[in-house]
Structure formats: C-alpha cells, structure tokens
GROMACS .gro file of N, CA, C and O in nm:
model
  484
    1UNK      N    1   0.096  -1.584   3.097
    1UNK     CA    2   0.047  -1.569   2.961
    1UNK      C    3   0.155  -1.614   2.863
    1UNK      O    4   0.271  -1.576   2.876
    2UNK      N    5   0.114  -1.695   2.767
    2UNK     CA    6   0.207  -1.739   2.661
    2UNK      C    7   0.140  -1.726   2.525
    2UNK      O    8   0.018  -1.740   2.514
    3UNK      N    9   0.222  -1.698   2.426
    3UNK     CA   10   0.176  -1.696   2.288
    3UNK      C   11   0.242  -1.812   2.214
    3UNK      O   12   0.365  -1.824   2.218
    4UNK      N   13   0.163  -1.894   2.150
    4UNK     CA   14   0.213  -2.010   2.079
    4UNK      C   15   0.183  -1.994   1.930
    4UNK      O   16   0.067  -2.000   1.890
    5UNK      N   17   0.289  -1.978   1.851
    5UNK     CA   18   0.274  -1.961   1.707
    5UNK      C   19   0.296  -2.093   1.636
    5UNK      O   20   0.377  -2.176   1.680
    6UNK      N   21   0.225  -2.111   1.526
    6UNK     CA   22   0.241  -2.232   1.446
    6UNK      C   23   0.203  -2.202   1.302
    6UNK      O   24   0.150  -2.095   1.272
    7UNK      N   25   0.233  -2.298   1.214
    7UNK     CA   26   0.191  -2.286   1.075
    7UNK      C   27   0.300  -2.256   0.976
    7UNK      O   28   0.276  -2.253   0.855
    8UNK      N   29   0.421  -2.232   1.024
    8UNK     CA   30   0.530  -2.206   0.932
    8UNK      C   31   0.569  -2.331   0.856
    8UNK      O   32   0.522  -2.441   0.883
    9UNK      N   33   0.657  -2.312   0.759
    9UNK     CA   34   0.703  -2.426   0.681
    9UNK      C   35   0.775  -2.382   0.556
    9UNK      O   36   0.809  -2.265   0.540
   10UNK      N   37   0.798  -2.480   0.468
   10UNK     CA   38   0.865  -2.456   0.341
   10UNK      C   39   0.761  -2.457   0.230
   10UNK      O   40   0.680  -2.551   0.221
   11UNK      N   41   0.763  -2.355   0.147
   11UNK     CA   42   0.666  -2.345   0.040
   11UNK      C   43   0.734  -2.285  -0.083
   11UNK      O   44   0.831  -2.209  -0.070
   12UNK      N   45   0.685  -2.320  -0.200
   12UNK     CA   46   0.740  -2.263  -0.322
   12UNK      C   47   0.685  -2.123  -0.345
   12UNK      O   48   0.576  -2.089  -0.298
   13UNK      N   49   0.760  -2.045  -0.417
   13UNK     CA   50   0.714  -1.910  -0.452
   13UNK      C   51   0.577  -1.918  -0.520
   13UNK      O   52   0.554  -2.006  -0.603
   14UNK      N   53   0.490  -1.826  -0.480
   14UNK     CA   54   0.353  -1.826  -0.532
   14UNK      C   55   0.256  -1.903  -0.445
   14UNK      O   56   0.134  -1.894  -0.465
   15UNK      N   57   0.309  -1.978  -0.351
   15UNK     CA   58   0.225  -2.059  -0.264
   15UNK      C   59   0.168  -1.980  -0.147
   15UNK      O   60   0.186  -1.857  -0.138
   16UNK      N   61   0.100  -2.052  -0.060
   16UNK     CA   62   0.033  -1.989   0.054
   16UNK      C   63   0.064  -2.064   0.183
   16UNK      O   64   0.091  -2.185   0.183
   17UNK      N   65   0.059  -1.990   0.292
   17UNK     CA   66   0.068  -2.046   0.426
   17UNK      C   67  -0.025  -1.966   0.517
   17UNK      O   68  -0.050  -1.848   0.493
   18UNK      N   69  -0.071  -2.032   0.622
   18UNK     CA   70  -0.153  -1.963   0.723
   18UNK      C   71  -0.088  -1.983   0.859
   18UNK      O   72  -0.075  -2.096   0.906
   19UNK      N   73  -0.048  -1.874   0.919
   19UNK     CA   74   0.010  -1.878   1.052
   19UNK      C   75  -0.099  -1.857   1.156
   19UNK      O   76  -0.193  -1.779   1.135
   20UNK      N   77  -0.083  -1.925   1.268
   20UNK     CA   78  -0.176  -1.911   1.379
   20UNK      C   79  -0.098  -1.878   1.506
   20UNK      O   80   0.016  -1.921   1.523
   21UNK      N   81  -0.162  -1.806   1.594
   21UNK     CA   82  -0.101  -1.775   1.724
   21UNK      C   83  -0.212  -1.771   1.827
   21UNK      O   84  -0.309  -1.696   1.812
   22UNK      N   85  -0.196  -1.851   1.930
   22UNK     CA   86  -0.297  -1.860   2.035
   22UNK      C   87  -0.240  -1.810   2.166
   22UNK      O   88  -0.128  -1.847   2.204
   23UNK      N   89  -0.317  -1.727   2.234
   23UNK     CA   90  -0.278  -1.676   2.365
   23UNK      C   91  -0.337  -1.768   2.472
   23UNK      O   92  -0.457  -1.794   2.474
   24UNK      N   93  -0.249  -1.818   2.557
   24UNK     CA   94  -0.296  -1.902   2.667
   24UNK      C   95  -0.267  -1.833   2.799
   24UNK      O   96  -0.180  -1.749   2.809
   25UNK      N   97  -0.342  -1.874   2.901
   25UNK     CA   98  -0.327  -1.810   3.031
   25UNK      C   99  -0.439  -1.711   3.057
   25UNK      O  100  -0.518  -1.680   2.968
   26UNK      N  101  -0.441  -1.661   3.177
   26UNK     CA  102  -0.548  -1.571   3.217
   26UNK      C  103  -0.524  -1.430   3.163
   26UNK      O  104  -0.417  -1.374   3.184
   27UNK      N  105  -0.624  -1.376   3.096
   27UNK     CA  106  -0.613  -1.240   3.044
   27UNK      C  107  -0.740  -1.163   3.076
   27UNK      O  108  -0.850  -1.220   3.080
   28UNK      N  109  -0.724  -1.032   3.097
   28UNK     CA  110  -0.840  -0.945   3.117
   28UNK      C  111  -0.882  -0.883   2.984
   28UNK      O  112  -1.000  -0.879   2.951
   29UNK      N  113  -0.785  -0.838   2.908
   29UNK     CA  114  -0.815  -0.778   2.779
   29UNK      C  115  -0.693  -0.787   2.688
   29UNK      O  116  -0.581  -0.767   2.732
   30UNK      N  117  -0.719  -0.821   2.562
   30UNK     CA  118  -0.613  -0.825   2.461
   30UNK      C  119  -0.637  -0.712   2.363
   30UNK      O  120  -0.744  -0.704   2.302
   31UNK      N  121  -0.541  -0.626   2.348
   31UNK     CA  122  -0.555  -0.510   2.261
   31UNK      C  123  -0.497  -0.541   2.124
   31UNK      O  124  -0.542  -0.633   2.058
   32UNK      N  125  -0.395  -0.472   2.085
   32UNK     CA  126  -0.336  -0.494   1.953
   32UNK      C  127  -0.275  -0.633   1.944
   32UNK      O  128  -0.207  -0.678   2.036
   33UNK      N  129  -0.302  -0.700   1.832
   33UNK     CA  130  -0.234  -0.825   1.800
   33UNK      C  131  -0.162  -0.804   1.667
   33UNK      O  132  -0.215  -0.735   1.578
   34UNK      N  133  -0.046  -0.862   1.655
   34UNK     CA  134   0.037  -0.831   1.538
   34UNK      C  135   0.128  -0.946   1.502
   34UNK      O  136   0.151  -1.038   1.582
   35UNK      N  137   0.180  -0.938   1.382
   35UNK     CA  138   0.283  -1.029   1.334
   35UNK      C  139   0.405  -0.948   1.292
   35UNK      O  140   0.391  -0.846   1.223
   36UNK      N  141   0.521  -0.994   1.335
   36UNK     CA  142   0.649  -0.937   1.294
   36UNK      C  143   0.728  -1.048   1.226
   36UNK      O  144   0.696  -1.166   1.239
   37UNK      N  145   0.835  -1.009   1.159
   37UNK     CA  146   0.925  -1.108   1.101
   37UNK      C  147   1.068  -1.058   1.108
   37UNK      O  148   1.094  -0.939   1.110
   38UNK      N  149   1.158  -1.154   1.109
   38UNK     CA  150   1.300  -1.121   1.110
   38UNK      C  151   1.374  -1.216   1.018
   38UNK      O  152   1.377  -1.338   1.042
   39UNK      N  153   1.432  -1.159   0.914
   39UNK     CA  154   1.512  -1.237   0.821
   39UNK      C  155   1.657  -1.237   0.869
   39UNK      O  156   1.698  -1.147   0.944
   40UNK      N  157   1.738  -1.335   0.827
   40UNK     CA  158   1.878  -1.341   0.870
   40UNK      C  159   1.952  -1.212   0.837
   40UNK      O  160   1.945  -1.162   0.725
   41UNK      N  161   2.020  -1.159   0.938
   41UNK     CA  162   2.099  -1.038   0.917
   41UNK      C  163   2.020  -0.909   0.910
   41UNK      O  164   2.076  -0.803   0.884
   42UNK      N  165   1.888  -0.918   0.934
   42UNK     CA  166   1.805  -0.800   0.927
   42UNK      C  167   1.734  -0.776   1.060
   42UNK      O  168   1.723  -0.866   1.143
   43UNK      N  169   1.686  -0.654   1.076
   43UNK     CA  170   1.612  -0.621   1.197
   43UNK      C  171   1.470  -0.677   1.189
   43UNK      O  172   1.416  -0.698   1.080
   44UNK      N  173   1.412  -0.699   1.305
   44UNK     CA  174   1.273  -0.742   1.309
   44UNK      C  175   1.185  -0.630   1.256
   44UNK      O  176   1.205  -0.513   1.290
   45UNK      N  177   1.088  -0.667   1.172
   45UNK     CA  178   1.000  -0.566   1.115
   45UNK      C  179   0.855  -0.604   1.133
   45UNK      O  180   0.819  -0.723   1.138
   46UNK      N  181   0.771  -0.501   1.141
   46UNK     CA  182   0.628  -0.523   1.153
   46UNK      C  183   0.572  -0.568   1.019
   46UNK      O  184   0.598  -0.505   0.917
   47UNK      N  185   0.494  -0.674   1.021
   47UNK     CA  186   0.429  -0.725   0.900
   47UNK      C  187   0.284  -0.677   0.895
   47UNK      O  188   0.239  -0.623   0.793
   48UNK      N  189   0.212  -0.697   1.004
   48UNK     CA  190   0.071  -0.659   1.008
   48UNK      C  191   0.026  -0.648   1.152
   48UNK      O  192   0.076  -0.719   1.238
   49UNK      N  193  -0.067  -0.556   1.177
   49UNK     CA  194  -0.123  -0.546   1.311
   49UNK      C  195  -0.272  -0.521   1.300
   49UNK      O  196  -0.321  -0.469   1.200
   50UNK      N  197  -0.341  -0.557   1.409
   50UNK     CA  198  -0.486  -0.549   1.408
   50UNK      C  199  -0.535  -0.511   1.547
   50UNK      O  200  -0.506  -0.579   1.645
   51UNK      N  201  -0.608  -0.399   1.551
   51UNK     CA  202  -0.676  -0.359   1.673
   51UNK      C  203  -0.820  -0.407   1.667
   51UNK      O  204  -0.877  -0.422   1.559
   52UNK      N  205  -0.879  -0.425   1.783
   52UNK     CA  206  -1.018  -0.468   1.789
   52UNK      C  207  -1.108  -0.371   1.715
   52UNK      O  208  -1.099  -0.250   1.734
   53UNK      N  209  -1.191  -0.423   1.627
   53UNK     CA  210  -1.289  -0.340   1.560
   53UNK      C  211  -1.235  -0.254   1.447
   53UNK      O  212  -1.307  -0.171   1.392
   54UNK      N  213  -1.110  -0.273   1.412
   54UNK     CA  214  -1.049  -0.193   1.306
   54UNK      C  215  -0.997  -0.283   1.194
   54UNK      O  216  -0.983  -0.404   1.211
   55UNK      N  217  -0.967  -0.223   1.081
   55UNK     CA  218  -0.904  -0.296   0.972
   55UNK      C  219  -0.757  -0.318   1.003
   55UNK      O  220  -0.696  -0.243   1.080
   56UNK      N  221  -0.700  -0.418   0.940
   56UNK     CA  222  -0.559  -0.444   0.959
   56UNK      C  223  -0.470  -0.339   0.894
   56UNK      O  224  -0.509  -0.273   0.798
   57UNK      N  225  -0.353  -0.324   0.951
   57UNK     CA  226  -0.251  -0.237   0.893
   57UNK      C  227  -0.135  -0.324   0.849
   57UNK      O  228  -0.095  -0.416   0.922
   58UNK      N  229  -0.081  -0.294   0.731
   58UNK     CA  230   0.018  -0.383   0.671
   58UNK      C  231   0.143  -0.310   0.626
   58UNK      O  232   0.136  -0.193   0.587
   59UNK      N  233   0.253  -0.380   0.630
   59UNK     CA  234   0.374  -0.329   0.567
   59UNK      C  235   0.350  -0.322   0.417
   59UNK      O  236   0.279  -0.405   0.360
   60UNK      N  237   0.409  -0.223   0.354
   60UNK     CA  238   0.389  -0.206   0.210
   60UNK      C  239   0.428  -0.331   0.132
   60UNK      O  240   0.367  -0.364   0.031
   61UNK      N  241   0.529  -0.401   0.180
   61UNK     CA  242   0.580  -0.517   0.108
   61UNK      C  243   0.482  -0.635   0.105
   61UNK      O  244   0.499  -0.726   0.023
   62UNK      N  245   0.381  -0.633   0.192
   62UNK     CA  246   0.288  -0.747   0.197
   62UNK      C  247   0.145  -0.708   0.165
   62UNK      O  248   0.057  -0.795   0.159
   63UNK      N  249   0.121  -0.580   0.144
   63UNK     CA  250  -0.016  -0.535   0.114
   63UNK      C  251  -0.071  -0.606  -0.009
   63UNK      O  252  -0.002  -0.619  -0.110
   64UNK      N  253  -0.194  -0.651   0.003
   64UNK     CA  254  -0.259  -0.721  -0.107
   64UNK      C  255  -0.228  -0.869  -0.113
   64UNK      O  256  -0.291  -0.943  -0.189
   65UNK      N  257  -0.131  -0.914  -0.035
   65UNK     CA  258  -0.094  -1.056  -0.034
   65UNK      C  259  -0.123  -1.123   0.100
   65UNK      O  260  -0.158  -1.241   0.105
   66UNK      N  261  -0.105  -1.049   0.209
   66UNK     CA  262  -0.125  -1.103   0.343
   66UNK      C  263  -0.252  -1.045   0.404
   66UNK      O  264  -0.288  -0.929   0.379
   67UNK      N  265  -0.317  -1.125   0.488
   67UNK     CA  266  -0.435  -1.080   0.560
   67UNK      C  267  -0.425  -1.123   0.706
   67UNK      O  268  -0.406  -1.243   0.734
   68UNK      N  269  -0.439  -1.026   0.796
   68UNK     CA  270  -0.438  -1.056   0.938
   68UNK      C  271  -0.582  -1.061   0.988
   68UNK      O  272  -0.666  -0.982   0.945
   69UNK      N  273  -0.609  -1.155   1.076
   69UNK     CA  274  -0.742  -1.166   1.134
   69UNK      C  275  -0.727  -1.217   1.277
   69UNK      O  276  -0.621  -1.266   1.316
   70UNK      N  277  -0.834  -1.203   1.354
   70UNK     CA  278  -0.829  -1.250   1.492
   70UNK      C  279  -0.964  -1.311   1.530
   70UNK      O  280  -1.068  -1.273   1.476
   71UNK      N  281  -0.958  -1.404   1.623
   71UNK     CA  282  -1.076  -1.466   1.679
   71UNK      C  283  -1.071  -1.440   1.828
   71UNK      O  284  -0.996  -1.506   1.902
   72UNK      N  285  -1.147  -1.342   1.873
   72UNK     CA  286  -1.140  -1.303   2.014
   72UNK      C  287  -1.191  -1.413   2.107
   72UNK      O  288  -1.146  -1.424   2.221
   73UNK      N  289  -1.283  -1.494   2.058
   73UNK     CA  290  -1.334  -1.604   2.141
   73UNK      C  291  -1.225  -1.708   2.170
   73UNK      O  292  -1.228  -1.774   2.273
   74UNK      N  293  -1.132  -1.719   2.078
   74UNK     CA  294  -1.023  -1.816   2.094
   74UNK      C  295  -0.893  -1.750   2.136
   74UNK      O  296  -0.791  -1.819   2.150
   75UNK      N  297  -0.895  -1.618   2.155
   75UNK     CA  298  -0.771  -1.545   2.186
   75UNK      C  299  -0.662  -1.578   2.084
   75UNK      O  300  -0.548  -1.612   2.121
   76UNK      N  301  -0.697  -1.571   1.958
   76UNK     CA  302  -0.605  -1.611   1.853
   76UNK      C  303  -0.594  -1.504   1.745
   76UNK      O  304  -0.687  -1.426   1.722
   77UNK      N  305  -0.479  -1.502   1.682
   77UNK     CA  306  -0.456  -1.415   1.567
   77UNK      C  307  -0.397  -1.500   1.455
   77UNK      O  308  -0.322  -1.595   1.481
   78UNK      N  309  -0.433  -1.466   1.334
   78UNK     CA  310  -0.391  -1.544   1.218
   78UNK      C  311  -0.327  -1.454   1.114
   78UNK      O  312  -0.356  -1.334   1.108
   79UNK      N  313  -0.244  -1.513   1.030
   79UNK     CA  314  -0.186  -1.441   0.917
   79UNK      C  315  -0.195  -1.531   0.795
   79UNK      O  316  -0.124  -1.632   0.787
   80UNK      N  317  -0.285  -1.495   0.705
   80UNK     CA  318  -0.297  -1.566   0.580
   80UNK      C  319  -0.200  -1.504   0.480
   80UNK      O  320  -0.208  -1.384   0.452
   81UNK      N  321  -0.108  -1.584   0.430
   81UNK     CA  322  -0.004  -1.534   0.341
   81UNK      C  323  -0.020  -1.601   0.204
   81UNK      O  324  -0.006  -1.723   0.193
   82UNK      N  325  -0.051  -1.520   0.105
   82UNK     CA  326  -0.068  -1.569  -0.031
   82UNK      C  327   0.040  -1.510  -0.121
   82UNK      O  328   0.105  -1.411  -0.086
   83UNK      N  329   0.055  -1.570  -0.237
   83UNK     CA  330   0.153  -1.522  -0.336
   83UNK      C  331   0.289  -1.499  -0.271
   83UNK      O  332   0.351  -1.394  -0.290
   84UNK      N  333   0.333  -1.596  -0.197
   84UNK     CA  334   0.458  -1.581  -0.123
   84UNK      C  335   0.577  -1.566  -0.216
   84UNK      O  336   0.582  -1.626  -0.325
   85UNK      N  337   0.673  -1.487  -0.170
   85UNK     CA  338   0.794  -1.459  -0.245
   85UNK      C  339   0.916  -1.503  -0.163
   85UNK      O  340   0.908  -1.507  -0.040
   86UNK      N  341   1.027  -1.531  -0.229
   86UNK     CA  342   1.147  -1.569  -0.153
   86UNK      C  343   1.186  -1.464  -0.047
   86UNK      O  344   1.236  -1.500   0.060
   87UNK      N  345   1.160  -1.338  -0.075
   87UNK     CA  346   1.194  -1.233   0.021
   87UNK      C  347   1.103  -1.232   0.144
   87UNK      O  348   1.128  -1.157   0.238
   88UNK      N  349   1.000  -1.316   0.144
   88UNK     CA  350   0.917  -1.332   0.264
   88UNK      C  351   0.979  -1.431   0.362
   88UNK      O  352   0.928  -1.448   0.474
   89UNK      N  353   1.087  -1.495   0.322
   89UNK     CA  354   1.154  -1.591   0.410
   89UNK      C  355   1.204  -1.522   0.536
   89UNK      O  356   1.277  -1.423   0.529
   90UNK      N  357   1.162  -1.574   0.650
   90UNK     CA  358   1.198  -1.513   0.779
   90UNK      C  359   1.140  -1.598   0.892
   90UNK      O  360   1.060  -1.689   0.866
   91UNK      N  361   1.179  -1.564   1.012
   91UNK     CA  362   1.109  -1.617   1.130
   91UNK      C  363   0.998  -1.518   1.163
   91UNK      O  364   1.023  -1.398   1.176
   92UNK      N  365   0.878  -1.569   1.175
   92UNK     CA  366   0.761  -1.485   1.201
   92UNK      C  367   0.723  -1.497   1.349
   92UNK      O  368   0.712  -1.608   1.404
   93UNK      N  369   0.702  -1.382   1.410
   93UNK     CA  370   0.669  -1.375   1.552
   93UNK      C  371   0.532  -1.311   1.571
   93UNK      O  372   0.503  -1.207   1.509
   94UNK      N  373   0.451  -1.368   1.657
   94UNK     CA  374   0.326  -1.301   1.692
   94UNK      C  375   0.349  -1.217   1.817
   94UNK      O  376   0.438  -1.245   1.898
   95UNK      N  377   0.268  -1.115   1.830
   95UNK     CA  378   0.283  -1.018   1.937
   95UNK      C  379   0.144  -0.975   1.983
   95UNK      O  380   0.053  -0.961   1.900
   96UNK      N  381   0.130  -0.952   2.112
   96UNK     CA  382   0.001  -0.907   2.163
   96UNK      C  383   0.022  -0.815   2.282
   96UNK      O  384   0.112  -0.836   2.364
   97UNK      N  385  -0.064  -0.714   2.289
   97UNK     CA  386  -0.063  -0.620   2.400
   97UNK      C  387  -0.176  -0.660   2.493
   97UNK      O  388  -0.293  -0.657   2.453
   98UNK      N  389  -0.141  -0.698   2.616
   98UNK     CA  390  -0.237  -0.764   2.704
   98UNK      C  391  -0.238  -0.705   2.844
   98UNK      O  392  -0.133  -0.677   2.902
   99UNK      N  393  -0.358  -0.687   2.895
   99UNK     CA  394  -0.376  -0.661   3.037
   99UNK      C  395  -0.419  -0.791   3.102
   99UNK      O  396  -0.522  -0.848   3.063
  100UNK      N  397  -0.347  -0.837   3.201
  100UNK     CA  398  -0.380  -0.965   3.263
  100UNK      C  399  -0.494  -0.953   3.362
  100UNK      O  400  -0.571  -1.048   3.382
  101UNK      N  401  -0.506  -0.838   3.428
  101UNK     CA  402  -0.614  -0.816   3.523
  101UNK      C  403  -0.668  -0.675   3.506
  101UNK      O  404  -0.603  -0.588   3.447
  102UNK      N  405  -0.785  -0.651   3.563
  102UNK     CA  406  -0.843  -0.517   3.556
  102UNK      C  407  -0.762  -0.416   3.636
  102UNK      O  408  -0.766  -0.297   3.612
  103UNK      N  409  -0.684  -0.467   3.732
  103UNK     CA  410  -0.603  -0.377   3.815
  103UNK      C  411  -0.476  -0.333   3.745
  103UNK      O  412  -0.411  -0.237   3.788
  104UNK      N  413  -0.439  -0.402   3.637
  104UNK     CA  414  -0.318  -0.365   3.565
  104UNK      C  415  -0.343  -0.238   3.485
  104UNK      O  416  -0.432  -0.234   3.399
  105UNK      N  417  -0.264  -0.136   3.513
  105UNK     CA  418  -0.288  -0.006   3.448
  105UNK      C  419  -0.243  -0.006   3.304
  105UNK      O  420  -0.316   0.033   3.213
  106UNK      N  421  -0.118  -0.049   3.283
  106UNK     CA  422  -0.064  -0.050   3.147
  106UNK      C  423  -0.058  -0.193   3.094
  106UNK      O  424  -0.013  -0.283   3.164
  107UNK      N  425  -0.096  -0.213   2.969
  107UNK     CA  426  -0.084  -0.348   2.912
  107UNK      C  427   0.063  -0.386   2.891
  107UNK      O  428   0.150  -0.299   2.883
  108UNK      N  429   0.086  -0.514   2.886
  108UNK     CA  430   0.221  -0.568   2.869
  108UNK      C  431   0.236  -0.626   2.729
  108UNK      O  432   0.142  -0.685   2.675
  109UNK      N  433   0.353  -0.611   2.672
  109UNK     CA  434   0.386  -0.666   2.541
  109UNK      C  435   0.429  -0.812   2.556
  109UNK      O  436   0.522  -0.841   2.631
  110UNK      N  437   0.364  -0.902   2.484
  110UNK     CA  438   0.401  -1.043   2.487
  110UNK      C  439   0.440  -1.088   2.346
  110UNK      O  440   0.381  -1.043   2.247
  111UNK      N  441   0.537  -1.183   2.341
  111UNK     CA  442   0.585  -1.235   2.214
  111UNK      C  443   0.574  -1.387   2.210
  111UNK      O  444   0.598  -1.455   2.311
  112UNK      N  445   0.542  -1.438   2.093
  112UNK     CA  446   0.548  -1.581   2.070
  112UNK      C  447   0.690  -1.624   2.039
  112UNK      O  448   0.781  -1.541   2.026
  113UNK      N  449   0.710  -1.754   2.023
  113UNK     CA  450   0.844  -1.808   2.008
  113UNK      C  451   0.897  -1.801   1.866
  113UNK      O  452   1.015  -1.824   1.845
  114UNK      N  453   0.815  -1.769   1.771
  114UNK     CA  454   0.860  -1.761   1.632
  114UNK      C  455   0.835  -1.889   1.556
  114UNK      O  456   0.849  -1.999   1.611
  115UNK      N  457   0.801  -1.873   1.430
  115UNK     CA  458   0.783  -1.988   1.342
  115UNK      C  459   0.851  -1.956   1.208
  115UNK      O  460   0.836  -1.847   1.155
  116UNK      N  461   0.927  -2.052   1.158
  116UNK     CA  462   1.007  -2.029   1.038
  116UNK      C  463   0.922  -2.043   0.912
  116UNK      O  464   0.851  -2.143   0.895
  117UNK      N  465   0.932  -1.944   0.826
  117UNK     CA  466   0.870  -1.950   0.694
  117UNK      C  467   0.982  -1.941   0.591
  117UNK      O  468   1.062  -1.847   0.593
  118UNK      N  469   0.989  -2.040   0.505
  118UNK     CA  470   1.091  -2.043   0.399
  118UNK      C  471   1.021  -2.056   0.264
  118UNK      O  472   0.943  -2.149   0.244
  119UNK      N  473   1.050  -1.962   0.176
  119UNK     CA  474   0.991  -1.961   0.043
  119UNK      C  475   1.101  -1.986  -0.059
  119UNK      O  476   1.195  -1.908  -0.069
  120UNK      N  477   1.087  -2.095  -0.132
  120UNK     CA  478   1.189  -2.131  -0.232
  120UNK      C  479   1.151  -2.073  -0.368
  120UNK      O  480   1.033  -2.063  -0.401
  121UNK      N  481   1.252  -2.040  -0.445
  121UNK     CA  482   1.227  -1.980  -0.578
  121UNK      C  483   1.215  -2.086  -0.686
  121UNK      O  484   1.242  -2.202  -0.665
   0.00000   0.00000   0.00000
C-alpha cells in the first residue's frame, strides 16, 4: 500500500490550492483519512481528518478556510485550501488508517511522501 500526495506549490497569500492523495495497492478497508503538515523547525501537526460518514475535523487555525473530502471509489482524500496565509507554508502529508485484508485485526497507519505548500506574502 502506498499513498501518493500531489497538488502542492507556490501561491500568493489569499490564493487557493487543492491537495490530492491517492491510496494504491490492495486494501480491505480504509478508515480515517487525514492531512498533517510540518513547517520548518516545528512539529508535525494535524490539519484535518475525516472518518467515513462523518463531518471533517479541523485544526482551529484552518477552520473555515480548508475543507477535507474523500472519494471512496477512488481511495482518495483531498484538501481544498482557500484564503491561504504565509503561516500555512509547510510540507503537507496525507495519512490513512488501513486494513489490508479482512484477517488483519488492527489497521495500519500509512503516510504519503509529503507535498510542499509555500504561501508568499
């Protein structure tokens, strides 16, 4: 199983970006899907997470600006980022909790490779 993130880039403050993350490989069930970010010199932090059938949960710093969504048919999760600020600059990582087979008792945490988002002032 691999997670492939894309969509990062350089954008001016106030602009928008849409991150995508696709899960490839054989999976039995994908539970929580989420986006984290890590800015230089800072710890990785949760940006947004989404469980099946529930509303997204967001860090206070991005509420009202970011929207997480998922397409279960494509095994994908997205992060729509609007009204971007310079403090949103970070490497963004997608994360998913996955059971690969029905025999697997506990799901495994998987991470994507990260995509750089840079917001200029």
